[in-house]
Amino acid sequence: MKKLKIHFLGASGTVTGSKFYLETEEVKILVDCGLFQGVKELRQQNWKSLPINVSEIDYVLLTHGHLDHCGYLPLLVRQGFRGKILGTGPTLEIARIILEDSAKIQEEEAERANEEHYSKHNPALPLYTKEEAAFALKFFERVEEGDNLILSDNCSATFLYNGHIIGSTYIEIDLHGKRFVFSGDVGRQEDELLNAPKQPEWADYLFVESTYGDRQHPDEDVGHILTGLVKDSLHNKGTLIIPSFAVERLQSLMYQLWKLYKKNRIPNIPIFVDSPMGNNVLEVFEQFPSWHKLTLEEYHNMCNHISIVSSYAETWETIDDPRPKIVIAGSGMVTGGRVLTYIKQLGDMASTTILLVGFQAEETRGRKLLEGTTELKIYGKNIPIKAKVNHLESLSAHADQPELLTWMDSIKNIPEKVFLVHGEKAAMEVFKDKIHEKYGWNCHVPAMHEVVEVLL
């Protein structure tokens, strides 16, 4: 009898830092390799080496390219990983863009902390450098969606479309006759840009995300809400700041605003996208047209309608532009990126509106804004917040509880165990009860660094 050890190294009892290590004598696989975001105690985990022998890992399988699923890769390589990093074409492109951007931000923030002396570390260091990020890219190897990949004599893997962001997949790993299904982040059933997720039909062990496992997205009229916010900004002669993830939500917002303008529902208000990374992601949409719904004509018309801010000097020009305007800038949870500069300069004005889109993890600045904070700490200084704060949940790229259940509906067997991951504890407990009520399946919420043994 063969034995498998499953190490829960991230996204266990929390949303971010996705890392699941499958260890057998024959093959060793890490599914996802993400950074922790949000709570300080979790972020400090990013600075620690993994409690496994990293040099023994044969493969890293990436479900998609978000930072909390790929951002730890340079550190994995620093710790001795020399295997293959597998992902779909768009996923590897997104991961490349995100890792390069992450390293740049890490270096810039360390440099700023040293110049302004607001870090307790002397000197403040980046988590990893641009050179380390570039070195990690050398281990990337593209796979095709739907192909069965032989990883060892008794192990194969298949990456299948799941509609969360461009390139995103769930992964089926067949190991000694047992199927292990990793959901990654499951997308929406109806999305402006992406198709509905494919659904697994068999899972002996199911690892399913639970970000919105305790709720249903509100039935919001996104166009109506955006139209109202744009008109308010025009009336108040203010700025509508939309912190956004550079992947998918940014493109979705661009598409929504372009459609509203095309239908004469909003005037030709200046729209600035201040996200060099988001601009690069747009090129991925052009590069991989079969992965999304936009036609090439729609893509170009949408891009031509919006001003792309590329340099930091242009960021300040945009801030100083006295016209009412819309600014979409990274990052989505206000944890870093250019949006910090906009909120630092404009957040204390009553004429400013901040529109939060999608999930805001615990202790992020985005969550604090949602909870009504009157000040935010940005670059070591407390910034007063007088801006109005709104939230659009229905633009989330994550499936809600009914959509997660729909994704699981096609599984024909009764899984031996369902592991609930990638969620906050309260959400996972609600989802666990719902799965048991609907299917009668045996669910487990693994703790961080828990190791589960499976006989194969």
Tab-separated table of C-alpha atoms in Angstrom, residues 58-408:
chain	number	residue	atom	x	y	z
A	58	ASP	CA	9.354	17.755	-8.906
A	59	TYR	CA	6.522	20.000	-10.099
A	60	VAL	CA	4.634	23.131	-9.180
A	61	LEU	CA	1.165	23.152	-10.774
A	62	LEU	CA	-0.391	26.630	-11.010
A	63	THR	CA	-4.187	26.892	-11.083
A	64	HIS	CA	-3.887	30.554	-12.129
A	65	GLY	CA	-1.640	33.596	-11.980
A	66	HIS	CA	-2.903	35.677	-9.037
A	67	LEU	CA	-0.287	36.758	-6.480
A	68	ASP	CA	-1.785	34.622	-3.695
A	69	HIS	CA	-1.339	31.582	-5.957
A	70	CYS	CA	2.064	32.261	-7.585
A	71	GLY	CA	3.789	35.073	-5.647
A	72	TYR	CA	6.002	32.818	-3.495
A	73	LEU	CA	7.729	31.203	-6.519
A	74	PRO	CA	10.950	33.307	-6.375
A	75	LEU	CA	11.345	32.313	-2.711
A	76	LEU	CA	10.728	28.657	-3.567
A	77	VAL	CA	13.530	28.840	-6.127
A	78	ARG	CA	15.755	30.659	-3.605
A	79	GLN	CA	15.169	27.708	-1.227
A	80	GLY	CA	16.419	25.211	-3.812
A	81	PHE	CA	13.515	24.296	-6.110
A	82	ARG	CA	14.728	23.220	-9.562
A	83	GLY	CA	11.735	21.322	-10.945
A	84	LYS	CA	9.116	22.427	-13.494
A	85	ILE	CA	6.453	25.090	-12.972
A	86	LEU	CA	3.449	24.115	-15.094
A	87	GLY	CA	0.508	26.296	-16.114
A	88	THR	CA	-1.597	27.245	-19.125
A	89	GLY	CA	-0.243	29.819	-21.586
A	90	PRO	CA	-2.261	32.765	-20.175
A	91	THR	CA	-1.526	31.685	-16.580
A	92	LEU	CA	2.242	31.739	-17.143
A	93	GLU	CA	1.990	35.140	-18.862
A	94	ILE	CA	-0.100	36.549	-16.002
A	95	ALA	CA	2.267	34.992	-13.425
A	96	ARG	CA	5.259	36.546	-15.209
A	97	ILE	CA	3.619	40.000	-15.171
A	98	ILE	CA	2.573	39.661	-11.525
A	99	LEU	CA	5.953	38.372	-10.303
A	100	GLU	CA	7.846	41.138	-12.114
A	101	ASP	CA	5.453	43.737	-10.712
A	102	SER	CA	5.557	42.244	-7.213
A	103	ALA	CA	9.367	42.300	-7.169
A	104	LYS	CA	9.388	45.904	-8.418
A	105	ILE	CA	6.926	46.956	-5.688
A	106	GLN	CA	8.952	45.086	-3.049
A	107	GLU	CA	12.130	46.894	-4.103
A	108	GLU	CA	10.428	50.308	-4.316
A	109	GLU	CA	8.783	49.952	-0.892
A	110	ALA	CA	12.065	48.876	0.714
A	111	GLU	CA	13.809	51.845	-0.887
A	112	ARG	CA	11.065	54.261	0.282
A	113	ALA	CA	11.136	52.795	3.807
A	114	ASN	CA	14.898	53.329	3.957
A	115	GLU	CA	14.650	56.898	2.652
A	116	GLU	CA	11.785	57.882	4.972
A	117	HIS	CA	12.893	55.725	7.951
A	118	TYR	CA	9.451	54.271	8.722
A	119	SER	CA	10.541	50.627	8.896
A	120	LYS	CA	11.854	49.053	12.103
A	121	HIS	CA	14.290	47.089	9.928
A	122	ASN	CA	17.599	48.734	9.104
A	123	PRO	CA	17.980	48.396	6.240
A	124	ALA	CA	14.508	47.388	5.034
A	125	LEU	CA	14.858	44.624	2.418
A	126	PRO	CA	12.557	43.478	-0.391
A	127	LEU	CA	10.944	40.063	0.037
A	128	TYR	CA	12.609	39.226	-3.274
A	129	THR	CA	14.293	41.125	-6.084
A	130	LYS	CA	13.546	41.574	-9.777
A	131	GLU	CA	16.518	39.300	-10.531
A	132	GLU	CA	15.078	36.549	-8.342
A	133	ALA	CA	11.689	36.884	-10.011
A	134	ALA	CA	13.323	36.668	-13.448
A	135	PHE	CA	15.241	33.528	-12.420
A	136	ALA	CA	12.007	31.817	-11.287
A	137	LEU	CA	10.532	32.337	-14.770
A	138	LYS	CA	13.200	30.030	-16.231
A	139	PHE	CA	11.356	27.040	-14.733
A	140	PHE	CA	8.026	27.849	-16.436
A	141	GLU	CA	6.636	25.243	-18.828
A	142	ARG	CA	3.384	25.729	-20.724
A	143	VAL	CA	0.619	23.120	-20.745
A	144	GLU	CA	-2.528	22.965	-22.833
A	145	GLU	CA	-5.956	23.056	-21.217
A	146	GLY	CA	-7.546	19.575	-21.281
A	147	ASP	CA	-4.329	17.644	-22.036
A	148	ASN	CA	-3.493	14.659	-19.828
A	149	LEU	CA	0.110	15.178	-18.655
A	150	ILE	CA	2.185	12.248	-17.452
A	151	LEU	CA	4.138	13.366	-14.370
A	152	SER	CA	5.439	9.915	-13.325
A	153	ASP	CA	4.632	6.221	-13.833
A	154	ASN	CA	1.528	6.386	-11.632
A	155	CYS	CA	0.643	10.062	-11.776
A	156	SER	CA	-0.922	12.347	-14.362
A	157	ALA	CA	-2.503	15.808	-14.263
A	158	THR	CA	-5.118	17.671	-16.304
A	159	PHE	CA	-5.746	21.424	-16.235
A	160	LEU	CA	-9.406	22.339	-16.957
A	161	TYR	CA	-11.028	25.747	-17.589
A	162	ASN	CA	-12.683	27.245	-14.511
A	163	GLY	CA	-13.430	30.832	-15.537
A	164	HIS	CA	-11.948	32.792	-12.595
A	165	ILE	CA	-9.434	34.850	-14.590
A	166	ILE	CA	-7.921	34.420	-18.039
A	167	GLY	CA	-5.932	31.151	-18.099
A	168	SER	CA	-7.465	29.940	-14.832
A	169	THR	CA	-8.076	26.218	-14.279
A	170	TYR	CA	-8.955	23.593	-11.763
A	171	ILE	CA	-6.527	20.655	-11.688
A	172	GLU	CA	-7.240	16.929	-11.626
A	173	ILE	CA	-4.335	14.800	-10.384
A	174	ASP	CA	-4.664	11.047	-10.906
A	175	LEU	CA	-2.352	9.251	-8.494
A	176	HIS	CA	-2.305	5.440	-8.137
A	177	GLY	CA	-5.930	5.223	-9.281
A	178	LYS	CA	-7.234	8.003	-6.996
A	179	ARG	CA	-8.322	11.392	-8.307
A	180	PHE	CA	-7.400	14.553	-6.390
A	181	VAL	CA	-9.277	17.626	-7.637
A	182	PHE	CA	-8.016	21.123	-6.753
A	183	SER	CA	-10.632	23.758	-7.554
A	184	GLY	CA	-8.247	26.713	-7.650
A	185	ASP	CA	-10.492	29.779	-7.568
A	186	VAL	CA	-13.808	28.992	-9.252
A	187	GLY	CA	-15.247	31.653	-11.568
A	188	ARG	CA	-18.796	32.892	-12.056
A	189	GLN	CA	-21.534	31.117	-13.982
A	190	GLU	CA	-22.237	34.313	-15.895
A	191	ASP	CA	-19.349	36.669	-16.601
A	192	GLU	CA	-19.026	39.521	-19.094
A	193	LEU	CA	-15.603	38.377	-20.296
A	194	LEU	CA	-15.244	34.665	-19.507
A	195	ASN	CA	-17.151	31.460	-20.123
A	196	ALA	CA	-18.752	29.413	-17.337
A	197	PRO	CA	-16.396	27.006	-15.508
A	198	LYS	CA	-16.126	23.393	-16.604
A	199	GLN	CA	-17.184	20.915	-13.910
A	200	PRO	CA	-15.403	17.876	-12.464
A	201	GLU	CA	-17.193	14.535	-12.829
A	202	TRP	CA	-15.184	12.463	-10.363
A	203	ALA	CA	-13.240	13.309	-7.221
A	204	ASP	CA	-11.906	10.884	-4.630
A	205	TYR	CA	-10.428	13.848	-2.764
A	206	LEU	CA	-11.781	17.322	-3.431
A	207	PHE	CA	-10.016	20.557	-2.428
A	208	VAL	CA	-12.538	23.344	-2.899
A	209	GLU	CA	-12.193	27.072	-2.360
A	210	SER	CA	-14.673	28.680	0.058
A	211	THR	CA	-14.069	32.415	-0.302
A	212	TYR	CA	-17.808	33.086	-0.617
A	213	GLY	CA	-18.936	29.746	0.820
A	214	ASP	CA	-21.250	31.482	3.282
A	215	ARG	CA	-23.135	33.823	0.981
A	216	GLN	CA	-24.777	34.618	-2.320
A	217	HIS	CA	-23.634	37.609	-4.348
A	218	PRO	CA	-26.276	40.346	-4.316
A	219	ASP	CA	-28.359	40.725	-7.443
A	220	GLU	CA	-26.949	44.152	-8.236
A	221	ASP	CA	-27.530	46.196	-11.380
A	222	VAL	CA	-23.850	46.984	-11.964
A	223	GLY	CA	-24.560	49.387	-14.818
A	224	HIS	CA	-27.088	51.334	-12.721
A	225	ILE	CA	-24.690	51.579	-9.741
A	226	LEU	CA	-21.727	52.676	-11.893
A	227	THR	CA	-23.923	55.241	-13.699
A	228	GLY	CA	-25.009	56.708	-10.348
A	229	LEU	CA	-21.440	56.917	-9.037
A	230	VAL	CA	-20.186	58.561	-12.248
A	231	LYS	CA	-22.985	61.144	-12.118
A	232	ASP	CA	-22.214	61.846	-8.441
A	233	SER	CA	-18.535	62.403	-9.281
A	234	LEU	CA	-19.488	64.810	-12.059
A	235	HIS	CA	-21.879	66.683	-9.739
A	236	ASN	CA	-19.288	66.869	-6.922
A	237	LYS	CA	-16.443	67.666	-9.357
A	238	GLY	CA	-14.567	64.803	-7.719
A	239	THR	CA	-12.659	61.621	-8.455
A	240	LEU	CA	-14.096	58.115	-8.463
A	241	ILE	CA	-11.215	55.863	-7.358
A	242	ILE	CA	-11.668	52.152	-8.061
A	243	PRO	CA	-8.970	49.941	-6.499
A	244	SER	CA	-8.848	46.900	-8.732
A	245	PHE	CA	-6.973	43.700	-9.282
A	246	ALA	CA	-4.983	44.105	-12.483
A	247	VAL	CA	-6.256	40.787	-13.778
A	248	GLU	CA	-9.867	40.366	-14.897
A	249	ARG	CA	-11.645	42.892	-12.645
A	250	LEU	CA	-9.766	45.764	-14.250
A	251	GLN	CA	-10.636	44.558	-17.756
A	252	SER	CA	-14.217	43.880	-16.656
A	253	LEU	CA	-14.566	47.406	-15.253
A	254	MET	CA	-13.133	48.877	-18.454
A	255	TYR	CA	-15.660	46.874	-20.459
A	256	GLN	CA	-18.592	47.913	-18.228
A	257	LEU	CA	-17.679	51.618	-18.417
A	258	TRP	CA	-17.110	51.463	-22.172
A	259	LYS	CA	-20.516	49.799	-22.657
A	260	LEU	CA	-22.232	52.476	-20.525
A	261	TYR	CA	-20.619	55.218	-22.614
A	262	LYS	CA	-21.529	53.453	-25.868
A	263	LYS	CA	-25.180	53.264	-24.732
A	264	ASN	CA	-25.135	56.985	-23.759
A	265	ARG	CA	-25.773	56.127	-20.102
A	266	ILE	CA	-22.675	58.053	-18.951
A	267	PRO	CA	-20.975	61.073	-20.555
A	268	ASN	CA	-17.433	61.032	-21.876
A	269	ILE	CA	-15.833	61.440	-18.436
A	270	PRO	CA	-12.021	60.930	-18.453
A	271	ILE	CA	-11.171	57.364	-17.416
A	272	PHE	CA	-7.596	56.603	-16.356
A	273	VAL	CA	-6.230	53.123	-15.836
A	274	ASP	CA	-3.142	53.469	-13.675
A	275	SER	CA	-1.740	49.987	-13.613
A	276	PRO	CA	1.275	49.132	-15.739
A	277	MET	CA	0.548	45.523	-14.848
A	278	GLY	CA	-3.096	45.890	-15.914
A	279	ASN	CA	-1.939	47.256	-19.250
A	280	ASN	CA	0.296	44.218	-19.709
A	281	VAL	CA	-2.613	41.930	-18.809
A	282	LEU	CA	-4.681	43.590	-21.539
A	283	GLU	CA	-2.077	42.365	-23.999
A	284	VAL	CA	-2.638	38.813	-22.702
A	285	PHE	CA	-6.303	39.173	-23.715
A	286	GLU	CA	-5.143	40.090	-27.213
A	287	GLN	CA	-2.608	37.234	-27.231
A	288	PHE	CA	-5.088	34.511	-26.132
A	289	PRO	CA	-8.470	35.318	-27.773
A	290	SER	CA	-9.851	31.777	-27.337
A	291	TRP	CA	-9.778	32.198	-23.544
A	292	HIS	CA	-12.375	35.021	-23.384
A	293	LYS	CA	-15.524	36.386	-25.044
A	294	LEU	CA	-14.296	39.753	-26.407
A	295	THR	CA	-13.944	40.184	-30.146
A	296	LEU	CA	-10.773	41.886	-31.369
A	297	GLU	CA	-12.857	44.901	-32.463
A	298	GLU	CA	-14.489	45.232	-29.023
A	299	TYR	CA	-11.088	44.881	-27.392
A	300	HIS	CA	-9.530	47.711	-29.439
A	301	ASN	CA	-12.554	50.028	-29.077
A	302	MET	CA	-12.536	49.520	-25.310
A	303	CYS	CA	-8.796	50.256	-25.072
A	304	ASN	CA	-9.070	53.370	-27.236
A	305	HIS	CA	-11.765	54.802	-24.939
A	306	ILE	CA	-9.507	54.766	-21.868
A	307	SER	CA	-6.246	56.588	-21.000
A	308	ILE	CA	-3.488	54.262	-19.822
A	309	VAL	CA	-1.180	55.811	-17.223
A	310	SER	CA	2.270	54.300	-17.549
A	311	SER	CA	4.805	56.403	-15.622
A	312	TYR	CA	4.737	57.558	-12.011
A	313	ALA	CA	5.032	61.145	-13.298
A	314	GLU	CA	1.733	60.604	-15.151
A	315	THR	CA	0.179	59.382	-11.884
A	316	TRP	CA	0.833	62.822	-10.393
A	317	GLU	CA	-0.458	64.561	-13.525
A	318	THR	CA	-3.659	62.530	-13.178
A	319	ILE	CA	-3.991	63.441	-9.480
A	320	ASP	CA	-3.490	67.147	-10.344
A	321	ASP	CA	-6.014	67.007	-13.240
A	322	PRO	CA	-8.872	69.205	-11.891
A	323	ARG	CA	-11.583	67.552	-14.019
A	324	PRO	CA	-14.060	65.044	-12.571
A	325	LYS	CA	-12.600	61.658	-13.479
A	326	ILE	CA	-12.517	57.938	-12.906
A	327	VAL	CA	-9.257	56.285	-11.824
A	328	ILE	CA	-8.891	52.502	-11.824
A	329	ALA	CA	-5.638	51.475	-10.120
A	330	GLY	CA	-4.093	48.460	-8.421
A	331	SER	CA	-4.306	46.845	-6.001
A	332	GLY	CA	-7.787	45.423	-5.425
A	333	MET	CA	-7.498	45.109	-1.621
A	334	VAL	CA	-5.516	48.401	-1.370
A	335	THR	CA	-2.494	46.448	-0.116
A	336	GLY	CA	0.018	48.149	-2.436
A	337	GLY	CA	0.463	49.623	-5.899
A	338	ARG	CA	-0.437	52.978	-7.413
A	339	VAL	CA	-3.880	53.233	-5.782
A	340	LEU	CA	-2.142	54.068	-2.489
A	341	THR	CA	-0.840	57.314	-3.964
A	342	TYR	CA	-4.335	58.335	-5.145
A	343	ILE	CA	-5.938	57.577	-1.775
A	344	LYS	CA	-3.085	59.321	0.068
A	345	GLN	CA	-3.628	62.494	-1.996
A	346	LEU	CA	-7.411	62.440	-2.567
A	347	GLY	CA	-8.822	60.238	0.201
A	348	ASP	CA	-9.317	63.141	2.636
A	349	MET	CA	-11.634	65.007	0.209
A	350	ALA	CA	-15.415	64.675	0.602
A	351	SER	CA	-15.742	64.959	-3.202
A	352	THR	CA	-13.820	61.668	-3.645
A	353	THR	CA	-15.588	58.326	-3.887
A	354	ILE	CA	-13.804	54.985	-3.403
A	355	LEU	CA	-15.513	51.995	-5.010
A	356	LEU	CA	-14.306	48.644	-3.688
A	357	VAL	CA	-14.838	45.725	-6.039
A	358	GLY	CA	-14.879	42.101	-4.871
A	359	PHE	CA	-13.442	40.365	-1.819
A	360	GLN	CA	-11.487	42.294	0.825
A	361	ALA	CA	-9.371	40.021	3.063
A	362	GLU	CA	-9.057	40.504	6.822
A	363	GLU	CA	-6.926	43.472	7.939
A	364	THR	CA	-6.294	44.763	4.428
A	365	ARG	CA	-6.818	48.479	3.879
A	366	GLY	CA	-9.774	47.568	1.645
A	367	ARG	CA	-11.483	45.711	4.517
A	368	LYS	CA	-10.788	48.655	6.844
A	369	LEU	CA	-12.409	51.053	4.357
A	370	LEU	CA	-15.431	48.734	4.148
A	371	GLU	CA	-15.660	48.738	7.935
A	372	GLY	CA	-15.790	52.551	7.983
A	373	THR	CA	-12.294	53.532	9.103
A	374	THR	CA	-11.631	57.276	9.282
A	375	GLU	CA	-7.913	56.929	8.587
A	376	LEU	CA	-5.534	54.622	6.755
A	377	LYS	CA	-1.829	54.069	7.300
A	378	ILE	CA	-0.100	54.597	3.952
A	379	TYR	CA	3.699	54.716	3.601
A	380	GLY	CA	4.106	55.059	7.354
A	381	LYS	CA	1.700	58.010	7.723
A	382	ASN	CA	-1.918	58.076	8.961
A	383	ILE	CA	-4.096	59.550	6.206
A	384	PRO	CA	-7.563	60.908	7.125
A	385	ILE	CA	-10.383	59.393	5.040
A	386	LYS	CA	-13.339	61.643	4.196
A	387	ALA	CA	-14.138	59.965	0.870
A	388	LYS	CA	-17.419	58.090	0.461
A	389	VAL	CA	-16.864	54.328	0.271
A	390	ASN	CA	-19.026	52.020	-1.846
A	391	HIS	CA	-18.816	48.270	-2.475
A	392	LEU	CA	-19.714	46.214	-5.556
A	393	GLU	CA	-19.736	42.540	-4.568
A	394	SER	CA	-21.360	41.212	-7.723
A	395	LEU	CA	-18.269	42.067	-9.781
A	396	SER	CA	-16.263	39.545	-7.786
A	397	ALA	CA	-14.376	36.977	-9.861
A	398	HIS	CA	-15.176	34.301	-7.243
A	399	ALA	CA	-18.168	31.987	-7.387
A	400	ASP	CA	-20.615	32.463	-4.522
A	401	GLN	CA	-22.116	29.596	-2.517
A	402	PRO	CA	-24.788	28.567	-5.078
A	403	GLU	CA	-22.226	28.759	-7.909
A	404	LEU	CA	-19.717	26.644	-5.959
A	405	LEU	CA	-22.440	24.044	-5.401
A	406	THR	CA	-23.308	24.162	-9.118
A	407	TRP	CA	-19.629	23.550	-9.918
A	408	MET	CA	-19.685	20.453	-7.663
